[in-house]
Amino acid sequence: MGEIRLHGRGGQGTVIAAEMLANAFVLGGKYASVFPSFGVERRGSAVMAFARYGETPIREHTRVYRPDILLMLDQSLTENPTYYEGFRHGGIIIANTKHEENIAGLSLNQKVLATVDATRIAVEETGSAVTNTCMLGAFARGTGLVRLDDLKKAMALYFKGEVLAKNLRVLERGYEELKVTTFTPQLAAPAAQLAAAVELTIAPPKDTNPFPAAWSDVDKKMITVQTGEWRFRRPELHKASCRLCGWCSVYCPAGCMQLGEDGYYHPDLAYCKGCGVCVNECPAQALKMTAEEVI
Amino acid sequence: MIKVLTGNKAAANGVRLARPDVVAMYPITPQTPLAEELAHFHAEGQMDCEMVEVEGEHTAMSTIMGACVAGGRVFTATSSWGLAYMNEALMYCAGLRVPAVMVDVTRETPSMRGVGGGRQDIMSIRDSGWIQIEPETCQEILDSVLMAYRLAEDPDILLPVVVAYDGFYLSHLSERVDIPDQADVDRFLAPVKNSPRPNLVSGRNLHFSPSIDGQPFAEFRYKTLQAMERVKTKIEQIEGEFAAIFGRSYGGMVDTYRAEDAEIVILTAGSCAGTARVVIDQAREDGLKVGLARIRMFRPFPREKLCQVLDGKKMVAVIDRSICLGWNCGHLFMETKAVLSDMAKPPRMLDFIDGLANTDITSDHIEKALAVAAAALKGKETAETNWLIWD
């Protein structure tokens, strides 16, 4: 049994990719199971999916904590070490990035690091930065675990017509344009003995909360979500056209178009999700959406 | 046909194959994609039934109850707050012995506005008179829905059945599922028409109401209790017929794994039993005599079967995904503990609470439970109820 973890952003089709992958495994006569991560699944926020494959039925019904294979769908996540947590030494990393060296520099002890510029391929073929099918092609080549034909059949369960045709090209390009580098990993010492062999008891919980129930002190503990991390595109102001009407700040659903010292309204990029409402509403067309990342 | 399906889609396929006459569901949170999938089947013409979109779960249950009393085969699905909201109609349904079938995607109820996984919601109706089946896999969900109709509509039983599967850990898990052929299902589950059960289309002038008191009420209660007891043999018979046609069975009320010669038995229910099997295989390789007892049917409670399974065991390590407030333990522990007094040489019992509010019952957690149980057997002092989530 092997374990796979997929990392992407909401809207990139991470969960669908995992499901298509499971279908491809099953079409190839194997067993597979898939979980989405469960939580804040908003467009643009970091999401995960977990997959397992094997020759016999998959019995584990848990998330994947120690993946043998990591499939990174979004370049902006690839340089953050937290997304590699639990990665098994000697495993395979397949990533959407132009900067392979940045992952190689993370000392992950991988056997295979395979990279492809999936964002560019997806945009070229489909006009959108949805990289999931490209990364499935990359997975087939980088791991050798599923046949490209089975992935094509699996994709036909989810897409039809022109969308399918375009995504099949994306899949093939992901397969063909993958750059595979192999390493000689330093494998860790044999696994520690099963916990059952160790005598232990469980300590009661530490009393970390001053309240008896689900109260919290907002002065001390206020959870803020940096929604700016979800953004694919940002609004850019062209001062020459701006009439200073402030309409953008009225319409911004996040209330983050703020009057700056220069007398113009600017988005607070820590919270701007890149929804584009301000651009849509600006009567002077002084705001324009620009891609976060130059493709 | 082999497909990759979520637990919800597996359940929807089971319902489609059962050919219900009326499906009534409330489609919004905390409802799961099961409702969407059924609406999809209906829209595509794959289900010949009335699909009623109601304004709340109370009406969903009331609608299917009426349709069932009129002689139909019915279905509804809910989860957490939805189950709580249908409570009045749900009690009527069981009290009146209306053979409805329902899915509850089990959840914590208050956590995460009703969508955090757990088993606390279903425990709130454990004594309502609903038969309760708790599958471990997506395949078992589909198969259990089919068996649920046979059980509910059996003239010796006539009780509603809820198939209760783990929110998220089964409802949103995709895995390989064999979808049976309609022809085979039709052989297993005959159309409900011409059922000998009393109904409002029998041509007789019948009155049907729970508004009775005193002795007649007590008599119906007594009959309900007896019907519940008959479920224990009926499920074995129905599962035997199911296995003959489809080649799959799940051990009746209690599913066991490597339990025959085990000294320690991990007792649990639902999706985490699969993970426990993996841990048991590892522990066996390390020489620990461990096995699994999975409670597949929580109502009626498998009292006699558990006595057989636990006979001669030294330790029962229970893994509970719900808590019995007022008993300082989980529900599986409390109910299994009650069975011990039926046994000549009862095993010791420890409880491990885990997986509340959508947290994961990991293989590490189950290993930890096993380690604590093994240590306790060797004489290490241990609390009776332990929480696996604390390090």
Short mmCIF file of C-alpha atoms in Angstrom, two decimals, chain B residues 15-351:
data_model
loop_
_atom_site.label_atom_id
_atom_site.label_comp_id
_atom_site.label_asym_id
_atom_site.label_seq_id
_atom_site.Cartn_x
_atom_site.Cartn_y
_atom_site.Cartn_z
CA VAL B 15 -31.42 3.64 -2.64
CA ARG B 16 -31.79 3.81 -6.44
CA LEU B 17 -31.52 0.03 -6.73
CA ALA B 18 -34.12 -0.46 -3.95
CA ARG B 19 -36.71 1.31 -6.16
CA PRO B 20 -38.39 3.49 -3.52
CA ASP B 21 -41.77 5.08 -4.20
CA VAL B 22 -41.22 8.30 -2.25
CA VAL B 23 -38.01 10.10 -1.30
CA ALA B 24 -38.32 13.27 0.80
CA MET B 25 -35.25 15.26 1.79
CA TYR B 26 -34.22 18.67 3.01
CA PRO B 27 -31.29 19.63 0.76
CA ILE B 28 -29.36 22.23 2.78
CA THR B 29 -26.68 22.01 5.52
CA PRO B 30 -26.17 19.73 7.37
CA GLN B 31 -27.46 17.54 4.55
CA THR B 32 -24.72 15.75 2.58
CA PRO B 33 -24.21 15.28 -1.19
CA LEU B 34 -26.29 12.10 -0.86
CA ALA B 35 -29.42 14.19 -1.42
CA GLU B 36 -27.86 15.83 -4.47
CA GLU B 37 -26.92 12.46 -5.93
CA LEU B 38 -30.45 11.12 -5.52
CA ALA B 39 -31.93 14.26 -7.10
CA HIS B 40 -29.49 13.69 -9.95
CA PHE B 41 -30.67 10.08 -10.46
CA HIS B 42 -34.27 11.28 -10.38
CA ALA B 43 -33.65 14.07 -12.88
CA GLU B 44 -31.97 11.61 -15.25
CA GLY B 45 -34.99 9.33 -15.08
CA GLN B 46 -33.06 6.61 -13.27
CA MET B 47 -35.50 6.62 -10.36
CA ASP B 48 -39.24 6.25 -10.81
CA CYS B 49 -40.38 7.86 -7.57
CA GLU B 50 -41.84 10.99 -6.04
CA MET B 51 -38.93 13.25 -5.03
CA VAL B 52 -40.21 15.73 -2.45
CA GLU B 53 -38.05 18.71 -1.57
CA VAL B 54 -39.32 19.68 1.85
CA GLU B 55 -38.73 22.76 4.00
CA GLY B 56 -37.14 20.89 6.89
CA GLU B 57 -36.25 17.46 8.25
CA HIS B 58 -39.37 17.28 10.43
CA THR B 59 -41.43 17.37 7.24
CA ALA B 60 -39.08 14.97 5.47
CA MET B 61 -39.74 12.35 8.11
CA SER B 62 -43.48 13.14 8.23
CA THR B 63 -43.73 12.84 4.44
CA ILE B 64 -42.06 9.46 4.19
CA MET B 65 -44.04 8.20 7.16
CA GLY B 66 -47.31 9.06 5.40
CA ALA B 67 -46.14 7.50 2.15
CA CYS B 68 -45.01 4.37 3.96
CA VAL B 69 -48.34 4.00 5.79
CA ALA B 70 -50.01 4.32 2.39
CA GLY B 71 -48.08 1.22 1.36
CA GLY B 72 -44.98 2.67 -0.30
CA ARG B 73 -41.25 2.11 0.00
CA VAL B 74 -39.61 5.27 1.28
CA PHE B 75 -36.31 6.98 1.98
CA THR B 76 -34.88 10.06 3.63
CA ALA B 77 -31.39 11.18 4.60
CA THR B 78 -30.10 13.55 7.22
CA SER B 79 -27.24 14.43 9.54
CA SER B 80 -26.55 16.08 12.92
CA TRP B 81 -28.94 19.02 13.52
CA GLY B 82 -31.24 17.62 10.83
CA LEU B 83 -31.62 14.42 12.83
CA ALA B 84 -32.34 16.47 15.94
CA TYR B 85 -34.90 18.56 14.08
CA MET B 86 -36.81 15.51 12.83
CA ASN B 87 -36.92 14.02 16.31
CA GLU B 88 -40.67 14.25 16.93
CA ALA B 89 -41.61 12.60 13.62
CA LEU B 90 -38.79 10.10 14.02
CA MET B 91 -40.14 8.92 17.39
CA TYR B 92 -43.61 8.56 15.87
CA CYS B 93 -42.18 6.56 12.97
CA ALA B 94 -40.60 3.97 15.24
CA GLY B 95 -43.42 4.02 17.78
CA LEU B 96 -45.92 3.29 15.02
CA ARG B 97 -43.65 0.62 13.50
CA VAL B 98 -43.55 2.33 10.10
CA PRO B 99 -40.89 0.46 8.06
CA ALA B 100 -39.04 3.48 6.69
CA VAL B 101 -35.35 3.50 5.77
CA MET B 102 -33.11 6.45 6.47
CA VAL B 103 -29.43 7.35 6.23
CA ASP B 104 -27.83 9.39 8.96
CA VAL B 105 -24.37 10.68 8.13
CA THR B 106 -23.12 10.73 11.70
CA ARG B 107 -21.73 13.95 13.07
CA GLU B 108 -20.83 15.71 16.26
CA THR B 109 -23.91 18.03 16.04
CA PRO B 110 -22.73 21.24 17.71
CA SER B 111 -19.17 21.24 16.35
CA MET B 112 -18.46 23.22 13.21
CA ARG B 113 -22.14 24.23 12.89
CA GLY B 114 -23.16 20.59 12.53
CA VAL B 115 -20.72 19.27 9.94
CA GLY B 116 -17.87 17.90 12.09
CA GLY B 117 -17.70 14.10 11.98
CA GLY B 118 -18.49 12.06 15.08
CA ARG B 119 -21.13 9.64 16.33
CA GLN B 120 -22.83 11.80 18.94
CA ASP B 121 -25.91 12.59 16.83
CA ILE B 122 -27.01 9.01 16.22
CA MET B 123 -26.60 8.17 19.91
CA SER B 124 -29.38 10.65 20.67
CA ILE B 125 -31.90 8.29 19.03
CA ARG B 126 -30.50 4.98 20.21
CA ASP B 127 -33.59 4.08 22.25
CA SER B 128 -36.15 5.41 19.79
CA GLY B 129 -37.00 2.04 18.25
CA TRP B 130 -35.00 2.50 15.04
CA ILE B 131 -32.84 -0.45 14.01
CA GLN B 132 -29.32 0.90 13.61
CA ILE B 133 -26.70 -0.45 11.16
CA GLU B 134 -23.17 0.98 11.16
CA PRO B 135 -21.09 0.18 8.05
CA GLU B 136 -17.30 0.21 7.80
CA THR B 137 -16.76 0.72 4.06
CA CYS B 138 -18.50 2.37 1.10
CA GLN B 139 -19.38 -1.07 -0.27
CA GLU B 140 -20.96 -2.00 3.05
CA ILE B 141 -22.98 1.22 2.98
CA LEU B 142 -24.56 0.28 -0.37
CA ASP B 143 -25.15 -3.32 0.71
CA SER B 144 -26.55 -2.24 4.10
CA VAL B 145 -29.12 0.04 2.47
CA LEU B 146 -30.44 -2.95 0.50
CA MET B 147 -30.50 -5.19 3.59
CA ALA B 148 -32.16 -2.38 5.56
CA TYR B 149 -35.25 -2.53 3.33
CA ARG B 150 -35.51 -6.29 3.71
CA LEU B 151 -35.23 -5.95 7.47
CA ALA B 152 -37.62 -3.00 7.85
CA GLU B 153 -40.37 -4.43 5.66
CA ASP B 154 -40.19 -7.98 6.97
CA PRO B 155 -43.64 -8.83 8.42
CA ASP B 156 -41.95 -10.22 11.55
CA ILE B 157 -40.07 -6.95 12.13
CA LEU B 158 -41.86 -3.84 10.76
CA LEU B 159 -39.48 -1.35 12.28
CA PRO B 160 -37.64 1.56 10.66
CA VAL B 161 -33.93 1.17 9.92
CA VAL B 162 -31.25 3.83 9.97
CA VAL B 163 -27.97 3.17 8.18
CA ALA B 164 -25.60 5.40 10.13
CA TYR B 165 -22.15 5.95 8.64
CA ASP B 166 -19.28 8.16 9.72
CA GLY B 167 -19.47 11.74 8.56
CA PHE B 168 -16.47 12.64 6.41
CA TYR B 169 -14.48 9.43 7.09
CA LEU B 170 -17.00 7.44 5.05
CA SER B 171 -19.42 9.99 3.60
CA HIS B 172 -16.62 11.78 1.75
CA LEU B 173 -14.23 8.85 1.24
CA SER B 174 -14.00 7.57 -2.34
CA GLU B 175 -13.20 3.92 -2.82
CA ARG B 176 -13.79 0.99 -5.13
CA VAL B 177 -17.42 -0.14 -4.99
CA ASP B 178 -19.12 -2.96 -6.87
CA ILE B 179 -22.58 -1.69 -7.88
CA PRO B 180 -24.95 -4.67 -8.10
CA ASP B 181 -27.10 -5.32 -11.17
CA GLN B 182 -30.73 -4.25 -10.87
CA ALA B 183 -31.88 -7.77 -11.79
CA ASP B 184 -29.95 -9.26 -8.86
CA VAL B 185 -31.26 -6.61 -6.49
CA ASP B 186 -34.80 -7.32 -7.66
CA ARG B 187 -34.28 -10.98 -6.78
CA PHE B 188 -33.12 -10.00 -3.28
CA LEU B 189 -35.59 -7.20 -2.63
CA ALA B 190 -39.03 -7.73 -4.15
CA PRO B 191 -41.27 -4.75 -4.97
CA VAL B 192 -43.15 -3.56 -1.92
CA LYS B 193 -46.53 -3.83 -3.66
CA ASN B 194 -48.92 -6.38 -2.18
CA SER B 195 -47.02 -6.39 1.11
CA PRO B 196 -49.08 -8.16 3.78
CA ARG B 197 -48.39 -5.34 6.25
CA PRO B 198 -51.39 -3.23 7.30
CA ASN B 199 -51.66 -0.09 5.17
CA LEU B 200 -54.12 2.54 4.08
CA VAL B 201 -54.70 1.11 0.62
CA SER B 202 -55.83 -2.29 1.81
CA GLY B 203 -59.48 -1.53 1.04
CA ARG B 204 -60.40 -1.73 4.71
CA ASN B 205 -61.42 1.21 6.87
CA LEU B 206 -58.42 1.51 9.17
CA HIS B 207 -57.52 4.10 11.76
CA PHE B 208 -53.83 4.63 12.48
CA SER B 209 -52.71 6.85 15.35
CA PRO B 210 -50.41 6.78 18.34
CA SER B 211 -52.94 8.68 20.42
CA ILE B 212 -53.68 5.79 22.69
CA ASP B 213 -52.87 5.41 26.33
CA GLY B 214 -52.58 2.89 29.11
CA GLN B 215 -52.70 -0.80 28.45
CA PRO B 216 -53.11 -0.76 24.65
CA PHE B 217 -50.04 1.47 24.41
CA ALA B 218 -48.06 -0.86 26.69
CA GLU B 219 -49.10 -3.81 24.54
CA PHE B 220 -47.78 -2.14 21.37
CA ARG B 221 -44.58 -1.30 23.22
CA TYR B 222 -44.22 -4.93 24.26
CA LYS B 223 -44.74 -6.07 20.66
CA THR B 224 -42.13 -3.58 19.48
CA LEU B 225 -39.61 -4.94 21.97
CA GLN B 226 -40.29 -8.48 20.77
CA ALA B 227 -39.86 -7.39 17.14
CA MET B 228 -36.51 -5.82 18.06
CA GLU B 229 -35.39 -9.14 19.55
CA ARG B 230 -36.41 -10.97 16.36
CA VAL B 231 -34.04 -8.72 14.39
CA LYS B 232 -31.13 -10.66 15.89
CA THR B 233 -31.96 -13.85 13.99
CA LYS B 234 -33.54 -12.12 11.01
CA ILE B 235 -30.38 -10.20 10.12
CA GLU B 236 -28.38 -13.45 9.93
CA GLN B 237 -30.99 -14.94 7.60
CA ILE B 238 -31.20 -11.84 5.39
CA GLU B 239 -27.44 -11.53 5.21
CA GLY B 240 -27.23 -15.21 4.23
CA GLU B 241 -29.59 -14.57 1.33
CA PHE B 242 -27.61 -11.48 0.39
CA ALA B 243 -24.35 -13.44 0.39
CA ALA B 244 -25.88 -16.15 -1.80
CA ILE B 245 -26.72 -13.59 -4.50
CA PHE B 246 -23.90 -11.04 -4.18
CA GLY B 247 -21.08 -13.02 -2.55
CA ARG B 248 -20.55 -10.50 0.25
CA SER B 249 -21.37 -10.65 3.96
CA TYR B 250 -20.40 -8.69 7.03
CA GLY B 251 -20.71 -11.00 10.01
CA GLY B 252 -24.28 -10.20 11.03
CA MET B 253 -24.46 -8.03 14.14
CA VAL B 254 -20.80 -8.31 15.17
CA ASP B 255 -18.01 -8.53 12.61
CA THR B 256 -14.80 -10.11 13.91
CA TYR B 257 -11.23 -10.21 12.64
CA ARG B 258 -8.46 -12.44 14.04
CA ALA B 259 -10.48 -12.60 17.26
CA GLU B 260 -10.60 -16.39 17.62
CA ASP B 261 -7.39 -16.81 19.63
CA ALA B 262 -7.00 -13.17 20.69
CA GLU B 263 -6.27 -12.14 24.28
CA ILE B 264 -6.98 -8.47 23.62
CA VAL B 265 -9.99 -7.48 21.54
CA ILE B 266 -10.31 -4.01 20.05
CA LEU B 267 -14.02 -3.27 20.06
CA THR B 268 -15.26 -0.44 17.90
CA ALA B 269 -17.74 0.53 15.15
CA GLY B 270 -17.71 2.25 11.80
CA SER B 271 -14.85 3.43 9.63
CA CYS B 272 -12.04 3.19 12.19
CA ALA B 273 -12.46 -0.60 12.31
CA GLY B 274 -10.59 -0.73 8.98
CA THR B 275 -7.63 1.14 10.42
CA ALA B 276 -7.78 -1.13 13.48
CA ARG B 277 -7.42 -4.20 11.21
CA VAL B 278 -4.13 -2.81 9.87
CA VAL B 279 -2.85 -2.15 13.41
CA ILE B 280 -3.92 -5.64 14.47
CA ASP B 281 -1.96 -7.21 11.60
CA GLN B 282 1.18 -5.30 12.67
CA ALA B 283 0.70 -6.20 16.33
CA ARG B 284 0.25 -9.87 15.39
CA GLU B 285 3.62 -9.75 13.60
CA ASP B 286 5.06 -8.47 16.87
CA GLY B 287 3.55 -11.46 18.67
CA LEU B 288 0.66 -9.68 20.37
CA LYS B 289 -2.54 -11.73 20.34
CA VAL B 290 -5.02 -9.09 19.22
CA GLY B 291 -8.30 -9.25 17.37
CA LEU B 292 -11.23 -7.05 16.37
CA ALA B 293 -14.90 -7.02 17.28
CA ARG B 294 -16.81 -4.50 15.19
CA ILE B 295 -20.31 -3.68 16.37
CA ARG B 296 -22.16 -3.62 13.05
CA MET B 297 -25.61 -3.35 14.54
CA PHE B 298 -25.99 -1.04 17.52
CA ARG B 299 -29.78 -1.45 17.83
CA PRO B 300 -30.81 -3.99 18.75
CA PHE B 301 -27.60 -4.34 20.74
CA PRO B 302 -25.84 -7.66 19.98
CA ARG B 303 -25.88 -8.85 23.59
CA GLU B 304 -25.77 -12.63 22.97
CA LYS B 305 -23.34 -12.43 20.06
CA LEU B 306 -20.94 -10.25 22.06
CA CYS B 307 -20.94 -12.79 24.90
CA GLN B 308 -19.77 -15.43 22.42
CA VAL B 309 -17.15 -13.20 20.81
CA LEU B 310 -15.71 -11.96 24.11
CA ASP B 311 -15.79 -15.33 25.85
CA GLY B 312 -12.35 -16.23 27.18
CA LYS B 313 -10.77 -12.88 26.30
CA LYS B 314 -8.58 -11.10 28.81
CA MET B 315 -9.07 -7.50 27.76
CA VAL B 316 -11.47 -5.44 25.66
CA ALA B 317 -10.11 -2.12 24.43
CA VAL B 318 -13.08 -0.07 23.26
CA ILE B 319 -12.61 2.81 20.83
CA ASP B 320 -15.53 5.22 21.10
CA ARG B 321 -16.40 8.10 18.78
CA SER B 322 -19.14 9.48 21.05
CA ILE B 323 -19.34 10.23 24.74
CA CYS B 324 -21.95 9.15 27.21
CA LEU B 325 -22.20 12.22 29.42
CA GLY B 326 -23.05 11.03 32.90
CA TRP B 327 -21.20 7.73 32.58
CA ASN B 328 -17.62 9.03 32.14
CA CYS B 329 -17.16 6.86 29.05
CA GLY B 330 -18.30 6.34 25.47
CA HIS B 331 -21.48 4.59 24.36
CA LEU B 332 -19.88 1.39 23.03
CA PHE B 333 -18.07 0.99 26.35
CA MET B 334 -21.17 1.58 28.43
CA GLU B 335 -23.31 -0.87 26.47
CA THR B 336 -20.63 -3.55 26.23
CA LYS B 337 -20.00 -3.20 29.94
CA ALA B 338 -23.67 -4.05 30.52
CA VAL B 339 -23.14 -7.32 28.63
CA LEU B 340 -20.36 -8.44 30.98
CA SER B 341 -22.86 -9.41 33.68
CA ASP B 342 -24.17 -12.10 31.27
CA MET B 343 -20.73 -13.72 31.20
CA ALA B 344 -19.23 -16.32 33.55
CA LYS B 345 -15.69 -14.97 33.23
CA PRO B 346 -15.93 -11.40 31.94
CA PRO B 347 -12.82 -9.73 30.43
CA ARG B 348 -11.41 -6.47 31.73
CA MET B 349 -12.45 -3.39 29.83
CA LEU B 350 -10.77 -0.08 28.99
CA ASP B 351 -12.30 2.77 27.04
#
